[in-house]
Structure formats: structure tokens, C-alpha cells
């Protein structure tokens, strides 16, 4: 009985200490301690701490902790932890209170030194989908009355991708027409993609009395085209990134699954100026379409990516510059590179008004405002076709323009270049973080997107 009473009071005391501690700077500092640290090779990092801690690292060949800090922090003095990145790789940092109690395990990702060439060039994007995308249904008239769409009856939905008909690959709209005409009233085996999963079904076409052709009752599309901006080119791996956001189908709003595609040069012919409630746009034409700049291999939330075959020769930068990781970006002045006339890339002033701290890749990382009078006079701010325009701060490529605020065309969103480089395969992805990133409170253990 006495033992239970003692445990009860100890538990109460522990809760009281935690509640009181949560209001202190120490607790708040600890709660904000990063679960992951990302750095470049050859960089110093200092973690200011108001508690006596030491740290050990799982791979000292990647990360070196200065011994003087370890010695000072093992007592009651409160010194920052300082460490140096030696080589690229991933390691784990275990932080110990009083040099004994493990209170935090942090993943440290060290990237090799990296420089890329910022873009800013206007590009034409020609994208073919993986199969054909279903963008709508229509009824088929079969002798005086309309019947329900055969495809709708077969549970073929808007947003599905038709990839095979009767075992034959479907790559173009014409492939569907050919199979339907040959099959007539015979059932057709359909293989489709829905939410990334393959499904099979059977459909039977109906003969349309208007033109005596067999129809499935579907509206389908196999391609998309538009204008955007090149963000970067990596001269070592010969890969590029552009747009800064996903390409979606015009009717369904769904991301387009890439079959193949290419980027070509684009010439800006005029600008429709942006106004409140009415986003502006670049009007442009594809230029020298037979001279392909690169292919399109990926269409992700952070843009389009592929292999670069030809570097546009109208860039503002012809040499690589460093990049900044997301936690190195700060509020304040910056510049963007973009084209507003012809093919000339120009530099314009902007202000980064807010940096959204992100532990994991997310598309909206920056809120930016155009401050350059020249750009405001020409475009009214951010316009369609400007997405992908590189953002440069303190001589480093930090991100890309992605969206405009409809009610305020001078402002919009940007994404961090770090996430684009991950999708391009230039740096290692951190999206699937190992679940060993945890925190500890005096023997109480809990796992910590």
C-alpha cells in the first residue's frame, strides 16, 4: 500500500515538473530541437543549448564534434554543441543530458558540395501521358434514344488512364479508336491505372446511329502543352528542373502520369498584365521545336524533371552557383530570373516576406512579393508562365516561383530548391525519414512527417 502511494506521489511530482518545465526556455528549446539536420560537406554547425548536454555520433567519419564543447558541456555549464561535416553521408547524433541520459536522437544528412546553373529561360513543355487519360463521359445515341455511356457502365472513371485494350498497349488516342473499330460489338478487355494501381474491366462499345461508328462514350486525351520557366541545370549529372509545380490535366485537375515528353525553347510575344482577381499570363510560342532541350521523365509536385540534351544559350548565368538548403533561407531581399520579352532572361528584385519552416518536402515554402518597378510595370507582378523562375538570395539559388495570389498579383508562393533537387535525383531524398528519430525523457520513450 505504501509502495503504491509512493508511486502515485512520484507520478504526480513528475507531471508537475513537466508542466512547470514546459514554461521554461529549456523545455521550449528542447521541444524545438530538430529531428533532422541537413548540411553540406565542409560546413560547421552550432546548436545553442541552455542545458548541460554532450553528444556522440554513430559515424565519426561523417561528422566531427569538437572536443572542447564536449568537455565544457559535461558539467553544468551551458555551451553550444559545435560540429563539422567531414564527408557526405548519413549518420545519427545522440544527445545526452549530463553526458549520461539520452534525450534526443537526430538524423544528420550531409550532402556533397553542390553547385548548379540557374535558369530563367522561357521553355515550351510538351508532355504525353502514360496511356490516355479519361477526361469525361458522353452518351451514345443508338436508334432514337440515348443510352448511358458504355464506359460509365463499366465503371471507367474520369481521371483513369487506359493503358491496354485487348492486351495491346495504348499510347495515343488513335490506339483506342483502332481497337474499338476492330472489336465492333465484341467485349473489350481494358487495363487501366487508377490512383497508381492497375485494374481490369470489360467494356462493350455501342454503335452511334449518327455516323455508324462504334463508341465507348468517353472523352480522352493523351497530351498536354504549355509554357513555363527553366529553374536549374546540373552540369555534372546533366539533369534539369523546371516549373516548380506539378502539371495537371486541364479538365480533371489530376496530375499527368508521364509517358514521355520534351522541353523546347519558347519565345515570349506579349504579356497580359495581372490585376486583382484576374491573374496575368505570358503569351509565348514554341521556338525551333526540332531542337529539343531535354526530355521529361518525371512530373512531381515540385515540377518536371529530365535529362538535358542542349543548354539554352540565352541564360543570365553560364557558371554554376551554390544552393541553399531550406533552413538556410531567410526573409529579406532576393532576386528572380525570368523572361518577359522574347528570350532575354533578366534579373528582378523581390522580397521574401515569409519563410515557412518545413521538416519534410512541401510545395509552399516561401511567400514572396515583387518589388522591382520594372517588372511591376510590365507584368503587374507574378503571371502565369513565370512558374519555375529561379529565386536567388546572397548569391545562392534558394527556390523557384510557383503560384500567384489571385487577389494580389504582386505576391505569391515559392518552393525550396532543395525539394526540386531531390526529385531531380541530384541530392538524396529525405522524404522517407528513418523512424529512429526519437526523443527520450528520463526513461520514458516515445517515437517522434
Short mmCIF file of C-alpha atoms in Angstrom, two decimals:
data_model
loop_
_atom_site.label_atom_id
_atom_site.label_comp_id
_atom_site.label_asym_id
_atom_site.label_seq_id
_atom_site.Cartn_x
_atom_site.Cartn_y
_atom_site.Cartn_z
CA UNK A 1 0.00 0.00 0.00
CA UNK A 2 2.79 2.36 0.94
CA UNK A 3 4.59 1.44 -2.27
CA UNK A 4 1.51 2.31 -4.38
CA UNK A 5 1.14 5.60 -2.51
CA UNK A 6 4.81 6.41 -3.13
CA UNK A 7 4.47 5.63 -6.88
CA UNK A 8 1.37 7.82 -7.02
CA UNK A 9 3.19 10.79 -5.47
CA UNK A 10 6.25 10.23 -7.69
CA UNK A 11 4.00 10.22 -10.75
CA UNK A 12 2.28 13.39 -9.59
CA UNK A 13 5.65 15.04 -8.97
CA UNK A 14 6.89 14.05 -12.43
CA UNK A 15 3.77 15.50 -14.09
CA UNK A 16 4.15 18.69 -12.03
CA UNK A 17 7.80 19.03 -13.06
CA UNK A 18 6.90 18.51 -16.72
CA UNK A 19 4.12 21.13 -16.55
CA UNK A 20 6.42 23.63 -14.84
CA UNK A 21 9.27 22.79 -17.19
CA UNK A 22 7.11 23.31 -20.26
CA UNK A 23 7.03 27.03 -19.48
CA UNK A 24 10.81 27.35 -19.27
CA UNK A 25 13.19 28.32 -22.05
CA UNK A 26 14.99 25.00 -21.61
CA UNK A 27 11.88 22.93 -22.31
CA UNK A 28 10.82 25.15 -25.21
CA UNK A 29 14.30 24.94 -26.68
CA UNK A 30 14.29 21.18 -26.31
CA UNK A 31 10.84 20.83 -27.89
CA UNK A 32 12.07 22.81 -30.92
CA UNK A 33 15.22 20.70 -31.25
CA UNK A 34 15.38 19.41 -34.86
CA UNK A 35 14.66 15.77 -35.61
CA UNK A 36 16.88 16.04 -38.67
CA UNK A 37 19.82 18.25 -39.64
CA UNK A 38 20.87 18.68 -43.27
CA UNK A 39 24.24 20.19 -44.16
CA UNK A 40 26.80 20.33 -46.92
CA UNK A 41 30.21 18.74 -46.69
CA UNK A 42 32.79 21.04 -45.07
CA UNK A 43 30.29 23.10 -43.03
CA UNK A 44 30.26 23.99 -39.33
CA UNK A 45 27.02 23.81 -37.35
CA UNK A 46 26.36 25.16 -33.87
CA UNK A 47 23.37 24.21 -31.73
CA UNK A 48 22.80 26.76 -28.94
CA UNK A 49 21.58 24.92 -25.84
CA UNK A 50 20.61 26.09 -22.36
CA UNK A 51 21.21 22.71 -20.74
CA UNK A 52 24.30 20.62 -19.97
CA UNK A 53 24.46 18.06 -22.76
CA UNK A 54 27.01 16.08 -24.71
CA UNK A 55 26.59 14.21 -27.97
CA UNK A 56 28.03 11.19 -29.70
CA UNK A 57 27.82 10.29 -33.36
CA UNK A 58 27.30 6.89 -34.99
CA UNK A 59 29.79 7.58 -37.80
CA UNK A 60 32.66 9.93 -36.81
CA UNK A 61 33.95 9.73 -40.38
CA UNK A 62 30.98 11.85 -41.48
CA UNK A 63 30.56 14.18 -38.51
CA UNK A 64 33.11 15.51 -36.02
CA UNK A 65 32.05 17.04 -32.68
CA UNK A 66 34.53 19.47 -31.18
CA UNK A 67 36.06 18.03 -28.01
CA UNK A 68 36.20 21.37 -26.14
CA UNK A 69 32.42 21.67 -26.30
CA UNK A 70 32.01 18.10 -25.06
CA UNK A 71 34.23 18.75 -22.06
CA UNK A 72 32.54 22.03 -21.17
CA UNK A 73 29.02 20.66 -21.54
CA UNK A 74 29.60 17.54 -19.43
CA UNK A 75 29.36 19.72 -16.31
CA UNK A 76 26.74 22.28 -15.51
CA UNK A 77 27.99 24.99 -17.86
CA UNK A 78 25.79 25.61 -20.89
CA UNK A 79 27.79 25.80 -24.11
CA UNK A 80 26.57 25.28 -27.68
CA UNK A 81 27.29 21.99 -29.42
CA UNK A 82 29.56 22.56 -32.39
CA UNK A 83 30.29 20.01 -35.09
CA UNK A 84 31.91 19.84 -38.51
CA UNK A 85 30.85 17.80 -41.54
CA UNK A 86 33.76 15.80 -42.96
CA UNK A 87 32.28 13.68 -45.76
CA UNK A 88 28.91 13.16 -47.44
CA UNK A 89 26.58 10.56 -45.97
CA UNK A 90 24.03 9.91 -43.25
CA UNK A 91 24.74 9.47 -39.54
CA UNK A 92 22.97 9.72 -36.18
CA UNK A 93 23.64 12.18 -33.39
CA UNK A 94 22.65 11.10 -29.86
CA UNK A 95 22.27 13.98 -27.40
CA UNK A 96 22.78 13.08 -23.71
CA UNK A 97 21.81 15.08 -20.65
CA UNK A 98 24.73 15.39 -18.17
CA UNK A 99 26.66 13.12 -20.54
CA UNK A 100 24.54 10.14 -19.44
CA UNK A 101 20.81 10.27 -20.18
CA UNK A 102 19.88 10.05 -23.90
CA UNK A 103 17.25 12.71 -24.60
CA UNK A 104 17.29 13.02 -28.39
CA UNK A 105 18.43 11.09 -31.44
CA UNK A 106 18.87 13.22 -34.54
CA UNK A 107 19.47 12.14 -38.12
CA UNK A 108 22.24 14.14 -39.80
CA UNK A 109 22.27 14.15 -43.61
CA UNK A 110 25.47 15.52 -45.16
CA UNK A 111 25.31 16.38 -48.86
CA UNK A 112 28.36 16.73 -51.09
CA UNK A 113 29.24 20.29 -52.10
CA UNK A 114 26.84 21.24 -54.85
CA UNK A 115 26.53 23.95 -57.48
CA UNK A 116 24.02 24.24 -60.33
CA UNK A 117 23.36 26.70 -63.13
CA UNK A 118 20.22 28.80 -62.52
CA UNK A 119 17.86 29.07 -65.48
CA UNK A 120 15.19 31.69 -66.05
CA UNK A 121 14.69 30.82 -69.73
CA UNK A 122 11.17 30.54 -71.08
CA UNK A 123 10.51 26.96 -72.20
CA UNK A 124 7.78 25.15 -74.08
CA UNK A 125 6.57 21.97 -72.40
CA UNK A 126 5.16 19.10 -74.49
CA UNK A 127 4.02 16.20 -72.34
CA UNK A 128 2.50 12.87 -73.34
CA UNK A 129 0.66 10.84 -70.74
CA UNK A 130 1.23 7.23 -69.79
CA UNK A 131 -1.68 5.79 -71.74
CA UNK A 132 -4.67 8.03 -72.40
CA UNK A 133 -6.44 9.90 -69.63
CA UNK A 134 -10.22 9.83 -69.30
CA UNK A 135 -11.44 13.42 -69.08
CA UNK A 136 -15.20 12.88 -69.38
CA UNK A 137 -18.16 10.71 -70.44
CA UNK A 138 -20.77 11.16 -73.16
CA UNK A 139 -23.91 9.29 -74.11
CA UNK A 140 -24.10 7.24 -77.30
CA UNK A 141 -27.27 7.53 -79.41
CA UNK A 142 -28.43 4.10 -80.50
CA UNK A 143 -31.61 4.40 -82.51
CA UNK A 144 -33.89 7.17 -81.40
CA UNK A 145 -32.81 7.45 -77.79
CA UNK A 146 -29.63 7.96 -75.82
CA UNK A 147 -28.11 5.24 -73.69
CA UNK A 148 -25.76 5.64 -70.80
CA UNK A 149 -22.09 5.85 -71.65
CA UNK A 150 -20.76 2.26 -72.05
CA UNK A 151 -17.57 3.30 -70.25
CA UNK A 152 -19.53 4.72 -67.32
CA UNK A 153 -21.47 1.44 -67.10
CA UNK A 154 -18.13 -0.41 -66.97
CA UNK A 155 -17.01 1.84 -64.05
CA UNK A 156 -14.34 3.62 -66.05
CA UNK A 157 -13.94 6.92 -64.23
CA UNK A 158 -12.73 10.42 -65.00
CA UNK A 159 -9.02 10.51 -64.16
CA UNK A 160 -8.39 6.86 -65.07
CA UNK A 161 -5.58 6.05 -67.51
CA UNK A 162 -6.30 3.47 -70.22
CA UNK A 163 -3.01 1.62 -70.72
CA UNK A 164 -4.09 -1.56 -72.57
CA UNK A 165 -7.04 -2.64 -74.72
CA UNK A 166 -7.29 -6.36 -75.51
CA UNK A 167 -3.67 -6.73 -74.41
CA UNK A 168 -2.40 -4.06 -76.80
CA UNK A 169 -0.55 -1.05 -75.34
CA UNK A 170 -2.37 2.27 -75.56
CA UNK A 171 -0.17 5.32 -76.11
CA UNK A 172 -2.29 7.59 -78.29
CA UNK A 173 -5.95 8.48 -78.75
CA UNK A 174 -5.77 6.78 -82.16
CA UNK A 175 -4.85 3.47 -80.49
CA UNK A 176 -8.22 3.46 -78.71
CA UNK A 177 -10.15 4.28 -81.89
CA UNK A 178 -8.45 1.48 -83.82
CA UNK A 179 -9.19 -1.22 -81.22
CA UNK A 180 -12.81 -0.09 -80.82
CA UNK A 181 -13.45 -0.18 -84.58
CA UNK A 182 -11.89 -3.63 -84.95
CA UNK A 183 -13.79 -5.06 -81.98
CA UNK A 184 -17.23 -3.85 -83.03
CA UNK A 185 -19.82 -5.23 -80.60
CA UNK A 186 -17.38 -7.71 -79.06
CA UNK A 187 -16.35 -7.09 -75.43
CA UNK A 188 -13.03 -5.28 -74.98
CA UNK A 189 -10.66 -6.12 -72.11
CA UNK A 190 -9.47 -2.87 -70.55
CA UNK A 191 -6.43 -2.43 -68.32
CA UNK A 192 -6.35 0.91 -66.58
CA UNK A 193 -4.45 2.81 -63.91
CA UNK A 194 -6.40 4.35 -61.04
CA UNK A 195 -4.64 6.01 -58.12
CA UNK A 196 -1.43 4.28 -59.17
CA UNK A 197 -2.98 0.78 -59.17
CA UNK A 198 -3.70 -1.42 -62.18
CA UNK A 199 -7.29 -2.56 -62.64
CA UNK A 200 -9.02 -4.60 -65.33
CA UNK A 201 -12.58 -4.45 -66.61
CA UNK A 202 -14.60 -5.29 -69.70
CA UNK A 203 -16.48 -2.86 -71.89
CA UNK A 204 -18.72 -3.27 -74.92
CA UNK A 205 -18.94 -0.46 -77.44
CA UNK A 206 -22.24 0.82 -78.86
CA UNK A 207 -22.86 1.82 -82.48
CA UNK A 208 -23.71 5.51 -82.79
CA UNK A 209 -26.60 5.98 -85.24
CA UNK A 210 -25.31 9.40 -86.27
CA UNK A 211 -22.19 8.18 -88.02
CA UNK A 212 -22.47 4.38 -87.65
CA UNK A 213 -19.22 4.22 -85.66
CA UNK A 214 -18.61 2.23 -82.51
CA UNK A 215 -18.09 4.33 -79.40
CA UNK A 216 -17.20 3.82 -75.75
CA UNK A 217 -18.82 7.02 -74.53
CA UNK A 218 -15.52 8.56 -73.42
CA UNK A 219 -13.66 11.81 -73.85
CA UNK A 220 -9.94 11.06 -73.74
CA UNK A 221 -6.67 12.95 -74.05
CA UNK A 222 -3.06 11.84 -74.46
CA UNK A 223 -1.03 15.05 -74.23
CA UNK A 224 -0.63 18.49 -72.71
CA UNK A 225 1.36 21.55 -73.72
CA UNK A 226 2.19 24.88 -72.16
CA UNK A 227 4.81 27.46 -71.30
CA UNK A 228 6.91 27.69 -68.14
CA UNK A 229 10.36 28.60 -66.89
CA UNK A 230 13.55 26.57 -66.52
CA UNK A 231 14.74 26.59 -62.90
CA UNK A 232 18.16 24.93 -62.94
CA UNK A 233 20.57 22.70 -64.81
CA UNK A 234 23.12 20.42 -63.16
CA UNK A 235 26.19 20.32 -65.43
CA UNK A 236 27.61 17.22 -63.73
CA UNK A 237 24.59 14.93 -63.95
CA UNK A 238 23.06 16.69 -66.98
CA UNK A 239 19.62 16.90 -65.38
CA UNK A 240 17.28 19.86 -65.13
CA UNK A 241 14.27 21.02 -63.13
CA UNK A 242 11.51 23.38 -64.23
CA UNK A 243 8.09 24.84 -63.30
CA UNK A 244 8.27 24.18 -59.54
CA UNK A 245 4.81 22.60 -59.51
CA UNK A 246 3.03 19.59 -60.98
CA UNK A 247 1.48 19.63 -64.46
CA UNK A 248 -2.21 18.72 -64.21
CA UNK A 249 -4.80 17.81 -66.79
CA UNK A 250 -6.87 20.82 -67.81
CA UNK A 251 -10.26 19.13 -67.30
CA UNK A 252 -9.75 16.69 -64.44
CA UNK A 253 -7.19 18.64 -62.41
CA UNK A 254 -5.32 15.37 -61.84
CA UNK A 255 -1.51 15.19 -62.16
CA UNK A 256 -0.46 13.80 -65.54
CA UNK A 257 1.42 10.50 -65.41
CA UNK A 258 4.41 10.87 -67.73
CA UNK A 259 4.73 8.62 -70.74
CA UNK A 260 7.27 10.80 -72.49
CA UNK A 261 7.78 14.43 -73.27
CA UNK A 262 10.21 17.17 -74.16
CA UNK A 263 11.06 20.77 -73.44
CA UNK A 264 11.92 23.22 -76.20
CA UNK A 265 12.80 26.89 -76.45
CA UNK A 266 10.00 29.40 -76.15
CA UNK A 267 9.66 32.99 -77.31
CA UNK A 268 7.54 35.40 -75.22
CA UNK A 269 5.48 37.50 -77.63
CA UNK A 270 3.38 39.57 -75.20
CA UNK A 271 2.22 39.90 -71.59
CA UNK A 272 -1.31 40.05 -70.25
CA UNK A 273 -0.83 42.14 -67.14
CA UNK A 274 -2.10 40.73 -63.85
CA UNK A 275 -4.77 42.53 -61.83
CA UNK A 276 -6.58 41.77 -58.58
CA UNK A 277 -8.90 38.82 -59.24
CA UNK A 278 -7.50 38.36 -62.74
CA UNK A 279 -4.09 36.61 -62.97
CA UNK A 280 -1.96 37.69 -65.90
CA UNK A 281 -0.02 35.45 -68.25
CA UNK A 282 2.90 35.25 -70.63
CA UNK A 283 1.85 34.74 -74.23
CA UNK A 284 4.52 32.72 -75.98
CA UNK A 285 5.20 30.46 -78.95
CA UNK A 286 7.37 27.37 -79.17
CA UNK A 287 10.63 28.18 -80.91
CA UNK A 288 12.70 25.75 -83.00
CA UNK A 289 10.69 22.72 -81.88
CA UNK A 290 13.01 20.34 -83.69
CA UNK A 291 15.84 21.40 -81.36
CA UNK A 292 14.90 19.59 -78.17
CA UNK A 293 16.43 20.97 -74.97
CA UNK A 294 15.64 17.91 -72.88
CA UNK A 295 13.26 15.05 -72.22
CA UNK A 296 10.65 14.80 -69.47
CA UNK A 297 10.97 11.81 -67.16
CA UNK A 298 9.09 12.99 -64.07
CA UNK A 299 6.11 15.17 -63.25
CA UNK A 300 6.01 15.70 -59.48
CA UNK A 301 4.53 18.21 -57.01
CA UNK A 302 7.82 20.13 -57.40
CA UNK A 303 7.93 20.36 -61.18
CA UNK A 304 9.10 18.48 -64.24
CA UNK A 305 12.50 16.81 -64.45
CA UNK A 306 14.60 15.00 -67.02
CA UNK A 307 17.86 14.77 -68.91
CA UNK A 308 19.18 17.94 -70.53
CA UNK A 309 20.32 17.46 -74.12
CA UNK A 310 21.07 21.07 -75.06
CA UNK A 311 21.70 24.01 -72.75
CA UNK A 312 19.89 27.21 -73.83
CA UNK A 313 22.48 29.84 -74.70
CA UNK A 314 20.47 32.84 -73.51
CA UNK A 315 20.95 32.39 -69.75
CA UNK A 316 21.97 35.11 -67.31
CA UNK A 317 24.43 32.72 -65.63
CA UNK A 318 26.83 30.49 -67.54
CA UNK A 319 28.63 29.15 -64.47
CA UNK A 320 27.22 27.13 -61.55
CA UNK A 321 26.40 28.85 -58.25
CA UNK A 322 25.90 27.34 -54.77
CA UNK A 323 22.47 26.36 -53.50
CA UNK A 324 20.95 26.98 -50.09
CA UNK A 325 19.08 24.34 -48.11
CA UNK A 326 15.59 25.17 -46.88
CA UNK A 327 16.68 26.06 -43.33
CA UNK A 328 19.31 28.46 -44.69
CA UNK A 329 16.74 30.65 -46.47
CA UNK A 330 15.83 33.89 -44.70
CA UNK A 331 13.33 36.69 -45.02
CA UNK A 332 14.56 39.74 -46.88
CA UNK A 333 15.60 40.88 -50.36
CA UNK A 334 16.19 38.41 -53.18
CA UNK A 335 16.08 38.25 -56.98
CA UNK A 336 14.27 36.20 -59.59
CA UNK A 337 15.32 35.35 -63.14
CA UNK A 338 12.64 35.33 -65.81
CA UNK A 339 11.75 36.37 -69.38
CA UNK A 340 9.10 38.98 -70.16
CA UNK A 341 10.05 39.74 -73.75
CA UNK A 342 11.46 37.49 -76.45
CA UNK A 343 14.09 35.17 -75.00
CA UNK A 344 16.03 37.62 -72.86
CA UNK A 345 16.50 36.48 -69.25
CA UNK A 346 16.53 39.41 -66.81
CA UNK A 347 17.02 39.76 -63.07
CA UNK A 348 14.31 41.41 -60.95
CA UNK A 349 14.13 42.37 -57.27
CA UNK A 350 11.70 40.66 -54.92
CA UNK A 351 11.19 40.43 -51.17
CA UNK A 352 10.88 37.14 -49.30
CA UNK A 353 8.23 38.18 -46.78
CA UNK A 354 7.82 34.84 -45.04
CA UNK A 355 9.76 31.58 -44.83
CA UNK A 356 7.63 28.56 -43.91
CA UNK A 357 9.73 26.14 -41.87
CA UNK A 358 9.41 22.63 -43.29
CA UNK A 359 10.59 19.37 -41.76
CA UNK A 360 9.50 17.48 -44.87
CA UNK A 361 9.12 18.43 -48.54
CA UNK A 362 6.05 20.62 -49.13
CA UNK A 363 5.24 22.76 -52.13
CA UNK A 364 4.59 26.14 -50.49
CA UNK A 365 7.75 27.14 -48.64
CA UNK A 366 8.04 30.86 -49.35
CA UNK A 367 5.78 33.86 -49.62
CA UNK A 368 7.32 36.40 -51.98
CA UNK A 369 6.45 39.90 -53.19
CA UNK A 370 7.68 41.59 -56.37
CA UNK A 371 9.31 44.92 -55.54
CA UNK A 372 11.04 45.73 -58.83
CA UNK A 373 9.27 48.69 -60.55
CA UNK A 374 10.29 47.38 -63.99
CA UNK A 375 8.58 44.02 -63.50
CA UNK A 376 5.53 45.57 -61.85
CA UNK A 377 5.14 47.93 -64.79
CA UNK A 378 5.47 45.16 -67.38
CA UNK A 379 3.52 42.33 -65.75
CA UNK A 380 1.80 43.66 -62.64
CA UNK A 381 3.79 41.13 -60.62
CA UNK A 382 3.70 37.34 -60.94
CA UNK A 383 1.94 35.94 -64.01
CA UNK A 384 1.22 32.50 -65.44
CA UNK A 385 4.24 31.16 -67.31
CA UNK A 386 6.55 32.58 -64.66
CA UNK A 387 6.38 29.40 -62.57
CA UNK A 388 9.83 27.89 -62.22
CA UNK A 389 11.60 31.26 -62.26
CA UNK A 390 14.72 30.80 -60.06
CA UNK A 391 14.96 32.72 -56.78
CA UNK A 392 18.48 33.83 -55.78
CA UNK A 393 19.48 35.17 -52.37
CA UNK A 394 23.01 36.14 -51.30
CA UNK A 395 24.46 34.58 -54.44
CA UNK A 396 22.79 31.21 -53.82
CA UNK A 397 19.93 29.50 -55.64
CA UNK A 398 17.26 29.00 -52.98
CA UNK A 399 14.00 28.20 -54.76
CA UNK A 400 11.53 28.85 -57.56
CA UNK A 401 8.37 30.89 -58.10
CA UNK A 402 5.31 28.62 -58.18
CA UNK A 403 1.99 30.43 -57.67
CA UNK A 404 0.44 33.88 -57.75
CA UNK A 405 -2.12 35.20 -55.27
CA UNK A 406 -5.29 35.79 -57.28
CA UNK A 407 -6.28 38.86 -55.27
CA UNK A 408 -2.74 40.28 -55.17
CA UNK A 409 -0.69 39.62 -58.33
CA UNK A 410 2.37 41.29 -56.78
CA UNK A 411 2.69 38.34 -54.38
CA UNK A 412 2.73 34.58 -54.48
CA UNK A 413 4.34 31.36 -53.33
CA UNK A 414 7.71 29.80 -53.97
CA UNK A 415 9.15 26.37 -53.29
CA UNK A 416 12.58 25.50 -51.90
CA UNK A 417 15.23 24.41 -54.40
CA UNK A 418 16.22 21.59 -52.04
CA UNK A 419 13.00 19.71 -52.75
CA UNK A 420 13.37 20.17 -56.51
CA UNK A 421 16.93 18.84 -56.38
CA UNK A 422 15.70 15.78 -54.50
CA UNK A 423 13.11 14.99 -57.18
CA UNK A 424 15.74 15.53 -59.88
CA UNK A 425 17.95 12.96 -58.15
CA UNK A 426 20.74 15.48 -57.60
CA UNK A 427 20.67 15.07 -53.82
CA UNK A 428 19.40 12.22 -51.68
CA UNK A 429 15.73 12.35 -50.75
CA UNK A 430 14.83 12.87 -47.11
CA UNK A 431 11.10 12.31 -47.56
CA UNK A 432 11.16 8.79 -46.14
CA UNK A 433 12.90 9.55 -42.89
CA UNK A 434 14.03 6.59 -40.77
CA UNK A 435 11.83 6.23 -37.69
CA UNK A 436 14.85 6.17 -35.39
CA UNK A 437 14.50 9.94 -34.98
CA UNK A 438 13.17 9.92 -31.42
CA UNK A 439 13.24 11.74 -28.17
CA UNK A 440 13.67 10.42 -24.65
CA UNK A 441 12.54 11.76 -21.26
CA UNK A 442 14.27 10.05 -18.37
CA UNK A 443 13.36 6.51 -19.32
CA UNK A 444 10.01 7.39 -20.91
CA UNK A 445 10.27 6.53 -24.62
CA UNK A 446 8.13 7.69 -27.49
CA UNK A 447 8.58 7.80 -31.22
CA UNK A 448 8.77 11.23 -32.53
CA UNK A 449 6.08 13.62 -41.20
#
